[in-house]
Structure formats: C-alpha cells, structure tokens
Tab-separated table of C-alpha atoms and ligand atoms in Angstrom:
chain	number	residue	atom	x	y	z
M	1	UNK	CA	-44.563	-20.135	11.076
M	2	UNK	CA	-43.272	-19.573	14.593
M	3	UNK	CA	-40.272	-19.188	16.992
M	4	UNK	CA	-40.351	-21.236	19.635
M	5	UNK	CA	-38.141	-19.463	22.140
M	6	UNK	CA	-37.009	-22.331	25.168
M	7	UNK	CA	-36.117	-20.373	28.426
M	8	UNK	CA	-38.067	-17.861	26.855
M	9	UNK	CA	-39.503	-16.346	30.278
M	10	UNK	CA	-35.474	-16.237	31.781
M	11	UNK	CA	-33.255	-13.005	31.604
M	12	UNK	CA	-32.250	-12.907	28.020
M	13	UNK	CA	-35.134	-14.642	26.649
M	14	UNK	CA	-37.462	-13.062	27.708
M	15	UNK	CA	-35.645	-9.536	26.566
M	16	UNK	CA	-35.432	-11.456	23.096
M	17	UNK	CA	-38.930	-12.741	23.025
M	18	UNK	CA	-40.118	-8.582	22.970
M	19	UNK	CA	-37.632	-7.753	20.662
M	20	UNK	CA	-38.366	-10.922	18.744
M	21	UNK	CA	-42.467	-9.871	18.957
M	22	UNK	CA	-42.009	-5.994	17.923
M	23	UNK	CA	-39.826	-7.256	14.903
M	24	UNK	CA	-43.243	-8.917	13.926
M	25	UNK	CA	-42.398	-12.702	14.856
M	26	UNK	CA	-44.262	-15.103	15.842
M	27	UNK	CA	-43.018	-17.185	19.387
M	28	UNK	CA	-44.249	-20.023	20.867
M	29	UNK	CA	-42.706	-19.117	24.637
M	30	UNK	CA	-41.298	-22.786	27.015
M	31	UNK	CA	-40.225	-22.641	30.171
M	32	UNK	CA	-40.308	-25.197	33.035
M	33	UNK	CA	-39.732	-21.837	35.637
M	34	UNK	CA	-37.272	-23.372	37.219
M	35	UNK	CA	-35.453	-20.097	37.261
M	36	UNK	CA	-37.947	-17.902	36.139
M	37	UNK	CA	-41.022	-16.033	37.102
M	38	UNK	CA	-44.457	-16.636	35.323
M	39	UNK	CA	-45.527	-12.737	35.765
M	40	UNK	CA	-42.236	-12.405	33.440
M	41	UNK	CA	-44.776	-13.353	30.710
M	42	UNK	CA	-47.413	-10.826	31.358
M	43	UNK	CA	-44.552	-8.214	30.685
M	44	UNK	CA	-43.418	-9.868	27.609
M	45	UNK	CA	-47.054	-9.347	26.343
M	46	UNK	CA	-47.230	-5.979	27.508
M	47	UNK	CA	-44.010	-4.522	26.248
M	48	UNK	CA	-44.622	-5.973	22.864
M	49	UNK	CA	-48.725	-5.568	22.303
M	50	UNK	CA	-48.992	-9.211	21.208
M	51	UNK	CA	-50.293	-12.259	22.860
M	52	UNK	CA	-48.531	-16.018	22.006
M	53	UNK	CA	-49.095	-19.866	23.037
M	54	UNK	CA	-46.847	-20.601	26.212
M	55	UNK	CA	-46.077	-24.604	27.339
M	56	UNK	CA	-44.670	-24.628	30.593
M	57	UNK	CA	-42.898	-27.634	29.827
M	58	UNK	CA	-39.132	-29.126	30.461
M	59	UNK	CA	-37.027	-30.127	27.520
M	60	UNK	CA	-35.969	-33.397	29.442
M	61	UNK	CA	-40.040	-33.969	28.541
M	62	UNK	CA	-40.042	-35.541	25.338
M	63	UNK	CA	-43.918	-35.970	25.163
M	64	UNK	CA	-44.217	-32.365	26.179
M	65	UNK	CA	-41.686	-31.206	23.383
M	66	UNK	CA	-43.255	-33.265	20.999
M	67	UNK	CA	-46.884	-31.982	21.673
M	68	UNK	CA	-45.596	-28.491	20.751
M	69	UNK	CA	-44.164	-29.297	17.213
M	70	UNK	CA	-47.575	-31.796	16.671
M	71	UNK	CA	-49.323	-28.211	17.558
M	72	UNK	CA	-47.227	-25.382	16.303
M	73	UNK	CA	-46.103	-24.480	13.049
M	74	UNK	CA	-42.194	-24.133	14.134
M	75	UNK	CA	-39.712	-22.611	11.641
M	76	UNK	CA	-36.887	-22.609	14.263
M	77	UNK	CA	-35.931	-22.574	17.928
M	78	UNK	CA	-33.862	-19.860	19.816
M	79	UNK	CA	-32.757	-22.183	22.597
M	80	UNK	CA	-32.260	-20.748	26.304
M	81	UNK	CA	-32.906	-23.214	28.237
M	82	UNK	CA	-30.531	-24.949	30.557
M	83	UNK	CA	-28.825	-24.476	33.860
M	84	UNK	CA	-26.518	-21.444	34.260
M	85	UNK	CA	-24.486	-21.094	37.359
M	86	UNK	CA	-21.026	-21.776	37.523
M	87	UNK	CA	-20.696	-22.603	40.987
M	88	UNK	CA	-23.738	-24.794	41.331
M	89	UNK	CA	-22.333	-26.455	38.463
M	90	UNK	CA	-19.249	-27.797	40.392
M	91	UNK	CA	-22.098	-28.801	43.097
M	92	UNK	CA	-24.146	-30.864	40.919
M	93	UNK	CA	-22.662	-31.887	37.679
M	94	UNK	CA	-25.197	-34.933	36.714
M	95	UNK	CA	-27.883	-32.168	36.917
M	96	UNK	CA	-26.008	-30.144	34.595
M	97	UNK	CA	-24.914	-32.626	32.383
M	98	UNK	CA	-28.782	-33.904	31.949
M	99	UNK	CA	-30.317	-30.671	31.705
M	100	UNK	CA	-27.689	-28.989	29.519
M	101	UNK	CA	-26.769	-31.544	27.411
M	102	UNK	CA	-28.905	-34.385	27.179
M	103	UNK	CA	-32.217	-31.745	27.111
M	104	UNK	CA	-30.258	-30.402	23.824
M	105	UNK	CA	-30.211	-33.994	22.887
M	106	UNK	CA	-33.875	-34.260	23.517
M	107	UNK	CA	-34.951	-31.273	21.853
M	108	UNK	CA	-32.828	-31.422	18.514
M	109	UNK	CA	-34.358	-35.041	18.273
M	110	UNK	CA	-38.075	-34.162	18.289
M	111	UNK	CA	-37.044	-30.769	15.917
M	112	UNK	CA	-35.444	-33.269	13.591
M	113	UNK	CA	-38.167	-35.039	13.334
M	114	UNK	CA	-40.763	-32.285	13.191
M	115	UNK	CA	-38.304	-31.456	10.343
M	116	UNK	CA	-37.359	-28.042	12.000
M	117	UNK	CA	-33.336	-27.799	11.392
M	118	UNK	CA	-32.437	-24.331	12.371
M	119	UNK	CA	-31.108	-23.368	15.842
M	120	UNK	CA	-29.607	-20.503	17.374
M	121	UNK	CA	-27.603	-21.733	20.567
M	122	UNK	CA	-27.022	-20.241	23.860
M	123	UNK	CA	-23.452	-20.761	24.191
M	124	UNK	CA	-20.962	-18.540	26.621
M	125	UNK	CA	-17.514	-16.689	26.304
M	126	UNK	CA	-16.886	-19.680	29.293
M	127	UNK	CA	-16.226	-21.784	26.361
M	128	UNK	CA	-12.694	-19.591	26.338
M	129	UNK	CA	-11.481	-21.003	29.984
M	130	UNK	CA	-8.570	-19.523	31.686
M	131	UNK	CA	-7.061	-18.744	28.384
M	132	UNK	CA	-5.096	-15.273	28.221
M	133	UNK	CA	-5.062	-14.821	24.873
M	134	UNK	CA	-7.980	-12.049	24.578
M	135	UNK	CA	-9.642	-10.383	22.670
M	136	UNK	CA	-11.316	-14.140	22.732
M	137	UNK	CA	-11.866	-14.842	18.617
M	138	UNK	CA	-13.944	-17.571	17.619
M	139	UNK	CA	-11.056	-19.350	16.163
M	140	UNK	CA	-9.203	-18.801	20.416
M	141	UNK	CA	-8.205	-22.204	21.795
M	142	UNK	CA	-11.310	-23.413	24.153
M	143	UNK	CA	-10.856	-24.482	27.582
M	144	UNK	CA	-13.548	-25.294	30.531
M	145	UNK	CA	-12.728	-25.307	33.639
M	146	UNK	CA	-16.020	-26.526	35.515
M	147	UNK	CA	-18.872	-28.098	34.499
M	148	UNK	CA	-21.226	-25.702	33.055
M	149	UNK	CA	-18.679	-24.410	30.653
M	150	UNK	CA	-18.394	-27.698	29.831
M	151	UNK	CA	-21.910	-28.571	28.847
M	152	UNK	CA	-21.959	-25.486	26.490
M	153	UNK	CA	-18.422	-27.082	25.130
M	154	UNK	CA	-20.137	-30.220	24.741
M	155	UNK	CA	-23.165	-28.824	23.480
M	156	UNK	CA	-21.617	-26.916	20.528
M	157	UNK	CA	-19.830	-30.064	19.426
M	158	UNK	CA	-23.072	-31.932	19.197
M	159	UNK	CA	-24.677	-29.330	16.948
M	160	UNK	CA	-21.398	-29.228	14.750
M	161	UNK	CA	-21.821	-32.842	14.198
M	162	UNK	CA	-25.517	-32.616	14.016
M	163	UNK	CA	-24.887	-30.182	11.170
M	164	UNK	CA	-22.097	-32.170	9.383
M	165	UNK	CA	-24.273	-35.517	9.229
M	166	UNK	CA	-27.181	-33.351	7.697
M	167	UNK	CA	-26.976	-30.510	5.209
M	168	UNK	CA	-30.374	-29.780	5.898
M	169	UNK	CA	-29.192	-27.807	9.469
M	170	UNK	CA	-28.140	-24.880	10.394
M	171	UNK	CA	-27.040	-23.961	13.800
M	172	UNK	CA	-25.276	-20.713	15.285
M	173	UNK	CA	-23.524	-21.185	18.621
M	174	UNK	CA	-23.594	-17.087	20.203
M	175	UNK	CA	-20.926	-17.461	22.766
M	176	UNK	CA	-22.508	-14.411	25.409
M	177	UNK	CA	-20.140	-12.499	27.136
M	178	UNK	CA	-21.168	-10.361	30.146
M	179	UNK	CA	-24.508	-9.412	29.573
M	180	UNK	CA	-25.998	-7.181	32.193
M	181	UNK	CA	-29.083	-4.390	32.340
M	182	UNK	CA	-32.129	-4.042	31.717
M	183	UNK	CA	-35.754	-2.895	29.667
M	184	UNK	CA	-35.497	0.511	29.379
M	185	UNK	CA	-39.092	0.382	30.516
M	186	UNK	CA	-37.773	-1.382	33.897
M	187	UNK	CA	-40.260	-3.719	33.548
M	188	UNK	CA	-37.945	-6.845	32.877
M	189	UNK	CA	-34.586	-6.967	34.080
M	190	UNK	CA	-32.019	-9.666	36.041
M	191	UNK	CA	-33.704	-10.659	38.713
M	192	UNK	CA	-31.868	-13.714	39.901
M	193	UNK	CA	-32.826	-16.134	43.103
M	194	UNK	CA	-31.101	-15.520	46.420
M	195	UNK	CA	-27.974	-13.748	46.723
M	196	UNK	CA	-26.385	-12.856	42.987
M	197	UNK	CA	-23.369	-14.318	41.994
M	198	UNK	CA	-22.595	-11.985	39.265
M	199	UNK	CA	-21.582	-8.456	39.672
M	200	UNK	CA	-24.095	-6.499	38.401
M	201	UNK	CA	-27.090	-7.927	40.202
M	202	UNK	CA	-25.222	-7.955	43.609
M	203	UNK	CA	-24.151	-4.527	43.041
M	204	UNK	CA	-28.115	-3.329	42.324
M	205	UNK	CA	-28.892	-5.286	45.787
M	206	UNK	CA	-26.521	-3.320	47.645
M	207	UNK	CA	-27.797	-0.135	46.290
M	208	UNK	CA	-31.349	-0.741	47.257
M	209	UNK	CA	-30.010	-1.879	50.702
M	210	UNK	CA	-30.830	-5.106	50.815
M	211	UNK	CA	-26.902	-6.478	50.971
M	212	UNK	CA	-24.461	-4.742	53.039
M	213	UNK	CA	-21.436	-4.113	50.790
M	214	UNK	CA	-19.544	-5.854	47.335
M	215	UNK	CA	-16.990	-7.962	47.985
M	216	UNK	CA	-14.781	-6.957	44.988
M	217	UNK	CA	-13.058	-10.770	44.347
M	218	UNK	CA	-8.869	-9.472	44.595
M	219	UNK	CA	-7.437	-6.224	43.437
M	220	UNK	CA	-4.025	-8.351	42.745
M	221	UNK	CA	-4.413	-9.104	38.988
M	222	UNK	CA	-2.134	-7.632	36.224
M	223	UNK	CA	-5.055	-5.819	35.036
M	224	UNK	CA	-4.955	-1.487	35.224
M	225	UNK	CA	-6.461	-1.265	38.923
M	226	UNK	CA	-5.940	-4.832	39.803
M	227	UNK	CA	-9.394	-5.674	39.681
M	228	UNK	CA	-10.977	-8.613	36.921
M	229	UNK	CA	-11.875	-6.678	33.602
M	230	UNK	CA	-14.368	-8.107	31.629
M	231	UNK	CA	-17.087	-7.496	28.621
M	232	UNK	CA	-19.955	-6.004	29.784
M	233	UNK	CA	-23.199	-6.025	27.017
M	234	UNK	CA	-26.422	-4.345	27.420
M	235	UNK	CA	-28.833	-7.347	27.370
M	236	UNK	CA	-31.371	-5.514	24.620
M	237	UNK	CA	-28.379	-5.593	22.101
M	238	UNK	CA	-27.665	-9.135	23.187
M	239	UNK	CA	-31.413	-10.046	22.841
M	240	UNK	CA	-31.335	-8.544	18.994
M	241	UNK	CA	-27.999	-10.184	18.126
M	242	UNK	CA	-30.575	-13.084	18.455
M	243	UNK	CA	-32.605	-11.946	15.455
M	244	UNK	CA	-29.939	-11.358	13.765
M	245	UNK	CA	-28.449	-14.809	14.270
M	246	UNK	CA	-32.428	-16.234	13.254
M	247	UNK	CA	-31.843	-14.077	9.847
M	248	UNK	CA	-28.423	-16.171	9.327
M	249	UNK	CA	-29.993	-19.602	9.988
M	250	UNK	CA	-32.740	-19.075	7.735
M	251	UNK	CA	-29.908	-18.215	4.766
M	252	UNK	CA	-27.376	-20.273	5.180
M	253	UNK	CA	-26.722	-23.668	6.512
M	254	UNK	CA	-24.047	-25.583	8.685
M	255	UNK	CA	-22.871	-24.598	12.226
M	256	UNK	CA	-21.106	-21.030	12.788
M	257	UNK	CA	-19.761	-20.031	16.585
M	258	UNK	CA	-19.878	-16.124	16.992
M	259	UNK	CA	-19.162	-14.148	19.520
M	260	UNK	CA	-21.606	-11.485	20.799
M	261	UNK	CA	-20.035	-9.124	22.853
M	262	UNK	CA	-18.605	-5.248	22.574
M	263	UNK	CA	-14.781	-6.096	22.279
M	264	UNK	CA	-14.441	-3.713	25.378
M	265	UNK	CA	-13.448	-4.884	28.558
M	266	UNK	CA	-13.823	-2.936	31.928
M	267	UNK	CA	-12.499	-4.132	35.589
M	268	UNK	CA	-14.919	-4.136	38.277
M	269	UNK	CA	-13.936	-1.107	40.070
M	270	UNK	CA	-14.943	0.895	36.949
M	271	UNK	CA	-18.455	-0.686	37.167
M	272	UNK	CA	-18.708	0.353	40.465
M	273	UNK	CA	-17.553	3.815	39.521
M	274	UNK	CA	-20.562	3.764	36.363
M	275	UNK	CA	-22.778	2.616	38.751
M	276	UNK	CA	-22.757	4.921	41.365
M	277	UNK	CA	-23.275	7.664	38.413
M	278	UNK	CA	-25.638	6.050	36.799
M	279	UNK	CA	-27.666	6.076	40.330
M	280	UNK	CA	-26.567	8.515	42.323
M	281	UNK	CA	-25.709	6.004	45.015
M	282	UNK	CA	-22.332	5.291	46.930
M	283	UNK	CA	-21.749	1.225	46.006
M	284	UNK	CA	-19.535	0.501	49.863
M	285	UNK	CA	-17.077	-2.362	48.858
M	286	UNK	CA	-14.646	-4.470	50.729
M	287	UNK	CA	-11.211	-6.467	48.855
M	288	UNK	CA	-11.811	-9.926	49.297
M	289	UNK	CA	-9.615	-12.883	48.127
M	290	UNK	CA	-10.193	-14.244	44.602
M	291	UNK	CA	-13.116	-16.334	43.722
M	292	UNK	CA	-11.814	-19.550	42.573
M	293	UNK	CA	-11.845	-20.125	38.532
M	294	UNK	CA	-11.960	-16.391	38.432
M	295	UNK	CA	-9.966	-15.135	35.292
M	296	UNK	CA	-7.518	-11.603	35.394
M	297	UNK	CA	-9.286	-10.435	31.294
M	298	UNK	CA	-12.099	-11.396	29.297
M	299	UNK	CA	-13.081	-9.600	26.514
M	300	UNK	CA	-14.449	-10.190	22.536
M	301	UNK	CA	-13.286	-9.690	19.370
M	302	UNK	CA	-16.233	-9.193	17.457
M	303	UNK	CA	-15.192	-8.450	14.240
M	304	UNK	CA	-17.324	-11.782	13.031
M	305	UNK	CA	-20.422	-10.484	14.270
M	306	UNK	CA	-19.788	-7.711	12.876
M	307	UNK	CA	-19.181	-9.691	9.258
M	308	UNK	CA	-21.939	-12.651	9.132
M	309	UNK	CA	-24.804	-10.708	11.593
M	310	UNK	CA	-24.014	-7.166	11.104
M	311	UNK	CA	-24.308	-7.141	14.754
M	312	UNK	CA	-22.581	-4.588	16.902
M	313	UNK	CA	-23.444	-3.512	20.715
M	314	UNK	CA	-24.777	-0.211	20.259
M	315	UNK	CA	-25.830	0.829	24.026
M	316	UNK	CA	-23.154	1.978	26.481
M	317	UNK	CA	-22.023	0.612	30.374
M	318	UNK	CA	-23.388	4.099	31.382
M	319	UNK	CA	-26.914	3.060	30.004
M	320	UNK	CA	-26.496	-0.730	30.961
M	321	UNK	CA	-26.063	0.695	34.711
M	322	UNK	CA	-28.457	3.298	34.302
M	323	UNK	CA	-31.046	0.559	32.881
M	324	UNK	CA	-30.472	-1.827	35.708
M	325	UNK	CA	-30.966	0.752	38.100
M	326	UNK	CA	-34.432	1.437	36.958
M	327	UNK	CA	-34.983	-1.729	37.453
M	328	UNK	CA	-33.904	-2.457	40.630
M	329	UNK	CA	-35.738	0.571	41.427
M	330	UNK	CA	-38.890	-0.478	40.290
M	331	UNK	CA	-38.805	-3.743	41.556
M	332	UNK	CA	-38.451	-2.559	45.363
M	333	UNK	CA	-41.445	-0.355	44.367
M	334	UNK	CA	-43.072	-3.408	43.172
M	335	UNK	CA	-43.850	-2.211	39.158
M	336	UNK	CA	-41.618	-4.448	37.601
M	337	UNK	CA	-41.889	-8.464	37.329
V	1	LIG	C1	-17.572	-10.452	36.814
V	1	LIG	C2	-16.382	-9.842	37.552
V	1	LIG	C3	-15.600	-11.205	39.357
V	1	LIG	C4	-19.236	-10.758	41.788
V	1	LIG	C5	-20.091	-15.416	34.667
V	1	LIG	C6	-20.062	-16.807	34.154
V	1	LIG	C7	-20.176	-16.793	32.663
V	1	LIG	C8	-21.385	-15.980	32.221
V	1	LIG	C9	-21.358	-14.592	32.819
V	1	LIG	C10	-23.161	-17.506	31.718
V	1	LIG	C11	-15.324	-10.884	37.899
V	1	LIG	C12	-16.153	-9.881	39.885
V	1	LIG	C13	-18.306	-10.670	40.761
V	1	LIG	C14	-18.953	-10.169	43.052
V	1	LIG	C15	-16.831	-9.433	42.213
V	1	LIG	N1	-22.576	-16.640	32.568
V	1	LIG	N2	-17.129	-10.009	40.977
V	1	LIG	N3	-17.753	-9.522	43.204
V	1	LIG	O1	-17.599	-14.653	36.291
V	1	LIG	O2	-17.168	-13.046	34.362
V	1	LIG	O3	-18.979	-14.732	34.184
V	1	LIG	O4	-21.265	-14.755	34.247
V	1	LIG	O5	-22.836	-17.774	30.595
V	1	LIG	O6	-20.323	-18.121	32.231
V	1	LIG	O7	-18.795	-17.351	34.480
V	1	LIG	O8	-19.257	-12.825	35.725
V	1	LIG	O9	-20.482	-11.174	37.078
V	1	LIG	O10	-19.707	-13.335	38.177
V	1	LIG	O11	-18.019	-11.579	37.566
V	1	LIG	O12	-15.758	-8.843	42.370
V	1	LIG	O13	-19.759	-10.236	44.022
V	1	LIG	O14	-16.832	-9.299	38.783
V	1	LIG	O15	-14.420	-11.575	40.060
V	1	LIG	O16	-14.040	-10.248	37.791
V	1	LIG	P1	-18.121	-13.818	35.192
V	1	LIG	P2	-19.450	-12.250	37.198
C-alpha cells in the first residue's frame, strides 16, 4: 500500500516525500505545479534512491483524483496541497476558498469512496489569529483574520465532522508554525516565486544579492527588541513530524489538531543576527512600518506532540540558517532544483 503525498513536489512535501521514501514508504507524488518545480522530483528520487508513480493532476479534478485511487493501492494521504499566501489570499478569496476548501471536499470524497479514511492535514499556527495568549495550545481560542487562515479553519472543521459521522476516519490537523531551511544536501530547499514574503527566503535573496536590503516590518512591538518573535522549525523535523502523524492515523481513529512547532520563539532581528553567522554575510536592513495582520508573538506549546507523536524539533535556528544558506548557495550556482 502507498502514500499518496498531494503537493508532494512543494516545500514541505517534497522534504516529507524523502523522508517519507528513506523510512521505506511507498508515495504516489500529485501536484498540479502551480507553485512548484517539476525538477523538484528528480531530487526527491535522488536524495532517497527510490523511484514512485507521479500524476500531475489538480485536486479540483475529480476524474484525475479518481484515476489514482482506481490505479494505486492508497493506505492514506498526507495532504499539501492548496494555496498558501496570506496576502494573495485577501486578493483572491474565491480562488482560495475553491482550491483550499472545496479541493479538500473533492479529495476526501473520492478517498471515501476508494475506502481510504486516514488523513494527515496541512493546517497552520494561522488558525491562532491575533490572539496573545501564546504559547498557542491546541485547546487556544482560534481566530482568522484573512482568508487563507480561514480555509485551513474551515478545513479542519470539515474533517472533524467528517470524522464524527464515520468511525471509520482518522484525521490529524498539524497546525505548522514557521518552518524555514533546508536539505542538508542543498538540493531542495524554499524556493518561492518572485519576491518572498516570508522572512527567511527574502533574507537568503538579499544575501546572494539579488534584493537590496530587509525591510524588518516595525521595531515598535512589546516584544524584547521590538521586532515580531515567532517559531522558527527546521523543515526536515517538520517533514518527519509527518510520519509520525501517518503512525497515529494508522492506530487510532477520530480527528486530533497538534501543533508542530519548537515552543521557542525568536524576533526577527535575532534571525538576522543567526543568519549572518550562519553565512558569513552582513544581512543590510531598513525599519519599515508594520505589515498589516502582522502579530507582536507567536510561538507553540508542544507538549501534545510531544505526548500522541513523540515528536520534538530536534535541529537548531543556527542549522535552519546554516541549511538555507547552502541552499541559496547552491541554487545561484545552479546544483540545486
Ligand atoms: C515572520 C516575521 C514579519 C518578512 C506566515 C503565514 C503563516 C505561515 C508562515 C503558512 C514577522 C517579519 C517578514 C519581511 C519582516 N504560512 N518579516 N520582513 O507572517 O509569521 O507567517 O508564514 O501556513 O500562515 O502567515 O511569517 O516569514 O512572513 O514573517 O520583518 O520581509 O518576520 O513581520 O514578524 P508569518 P513571515
């Protein structure tokens, strides 16, 4: 029997699809590259020493989705896919909504009947809003304040109900906080389109040169240097909090929200500061005004990773900068995807 892995060629898929393949998995890779680049899956096969079917197909496609479960033996789906930018999200909601929510929809409705009832869900610490009471604990009151946080909202509700009407489900909803780095191979990595909204990735740009300074988004919040503090988690320990989560699904049933992230938050100056360590480079910044929606704190408790996964992150921001460095690095040289 098989994973199939939607969004499997993106950022943290494809990081979970190796770990997923050197555990001795089998995957079954979608993705409709909207936001992803095919050569992604060349290093997924490389990295791991094992080859896998890939459908490039959408999840809005029912026939497509229901060719792969006619074709594949699939024991449960690790579920990426989906739109992921918060700003675009205020842009074009409808898109959102009908990607996020009804391709969720879509896909649950073909695994149903394909009788394949265990998901692990791609939801975000977003879920939290502009609440202030961190450390964020799964149990923390949940409030969106634009779209996309909304979809993954929307999304985990369907999959609660989903599991309530059927005993036969099981669903974990990982609610992601800041995950950032890289392969330590530097062979996969962020690699977003255009200019990077998130830190990390705009940071590596302006190390290589190819953006002029960060614009650090107000140094005026009641944090220690002013500056937005947040949870920072190496992708690869994100990526096997995923197989960990596929362990729980396959023993136990119903619908469980954890969230996956170190329960340590740092501001963005500090970044900046690991950074320019971590590559020997000078990171020039400017204070700018405060992105709208931004948030002062937002860190994890996660003690119930810890409990139901026996998850923890393991890799430090020191190796999470140092990793996305040699990245960066090797994608100016042209190794890497
Ligand atoms: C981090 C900090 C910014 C860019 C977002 C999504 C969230 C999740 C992770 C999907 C903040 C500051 C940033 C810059 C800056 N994605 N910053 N200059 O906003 O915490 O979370 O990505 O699930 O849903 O909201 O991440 O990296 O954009 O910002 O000063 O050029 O860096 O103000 O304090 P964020 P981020």
């Amino acid at each position: 029997m098989a994973i199939l892995v939607t969004g499997g060629a993106g950022y943290i898929g494809s990081h979970t699809c190796v770990e997923l393949l050197q555990a001795g998995e089998d995957i079954v890779l979608l993705d409709n590259f909207s936001n992803a680049k095919p050569q992604v899956v060349n290093r997924i096969k490389e990295l791991s020493g094992r080859d896998f079917p890939l459908y490039a197909v959408d999840i809005l496609h029912r026939e497509g989705l229901e060719k792969i479960f006619a074709r594949e033996d699939i024991e449960a789906v690790i579920h990426f896919a989906g739109l992921k930018a918060v700003g675009e999200s205020v842009k074009i909601p409808l898109d959102y909504y009908q990607n996020n929510v009804s391709g969720t929809i879509n896909l649950c409705q073909v695994m149903a009947r394909a009788g394949c009832k265990k998901i692990v869900f791609s939801s975000s610490a977003t879920v939290y809003g502009n609440s202030t009471d961190v450390p964020f604990r799964e149990d923390s009151p949940l409030s969106t304040t634009n779209p996309y946080g909304s979809t993954k909202r929307m999304v985990e509700d369907i999959l609660r109900d989903l599991c309530a009407s059927d005993p036969e489900w099981s669903a974990c909803l990982l609610r992601y906080f800041n995950p950032i780095g890289a392969h330590k191979s530097g062979l996969l990595g962020e690699d977003p389109n255009g200019i990077p909204n998130n830190l990390l990735p705009y940071i590596a740009k302006v190390a290589v040169g190819q953006l002029e300074r960060l614009n650090v988004f107000g140094n005026d919040y009641d944090t220690p240097d002013g500056t937005g503090v947040r949870d920072y988690l190496h992708v690869v320990d994100l990526a096997i909090g995923h197989l960990k989560a596929l362990d729980y699904v396959r023993t136990h049933k119903g619908a469980e929200a954890i969230n996956l992230g170190t329960g340590r938050g740092y501001s963005v100056l500090e970044v900046v500061k690991a950074f320019e360590k971590a590559s020997g480079v000078t990171i020039p910044y400017r204070i700018a005004p405060r992105r709208p929606g931004d948030i002062a704190t937002c860190y994890a408790d996660p003690s119930k990773a810890k409990k139901l996964l026996g998850w923890e992150a393991a890799r430090s921001l020191e190796e999470m900068c140092a990793d996305a460095w040699n990245f960066t690095r090797r994608q100016q040289s042209g190794e890497s995807q």
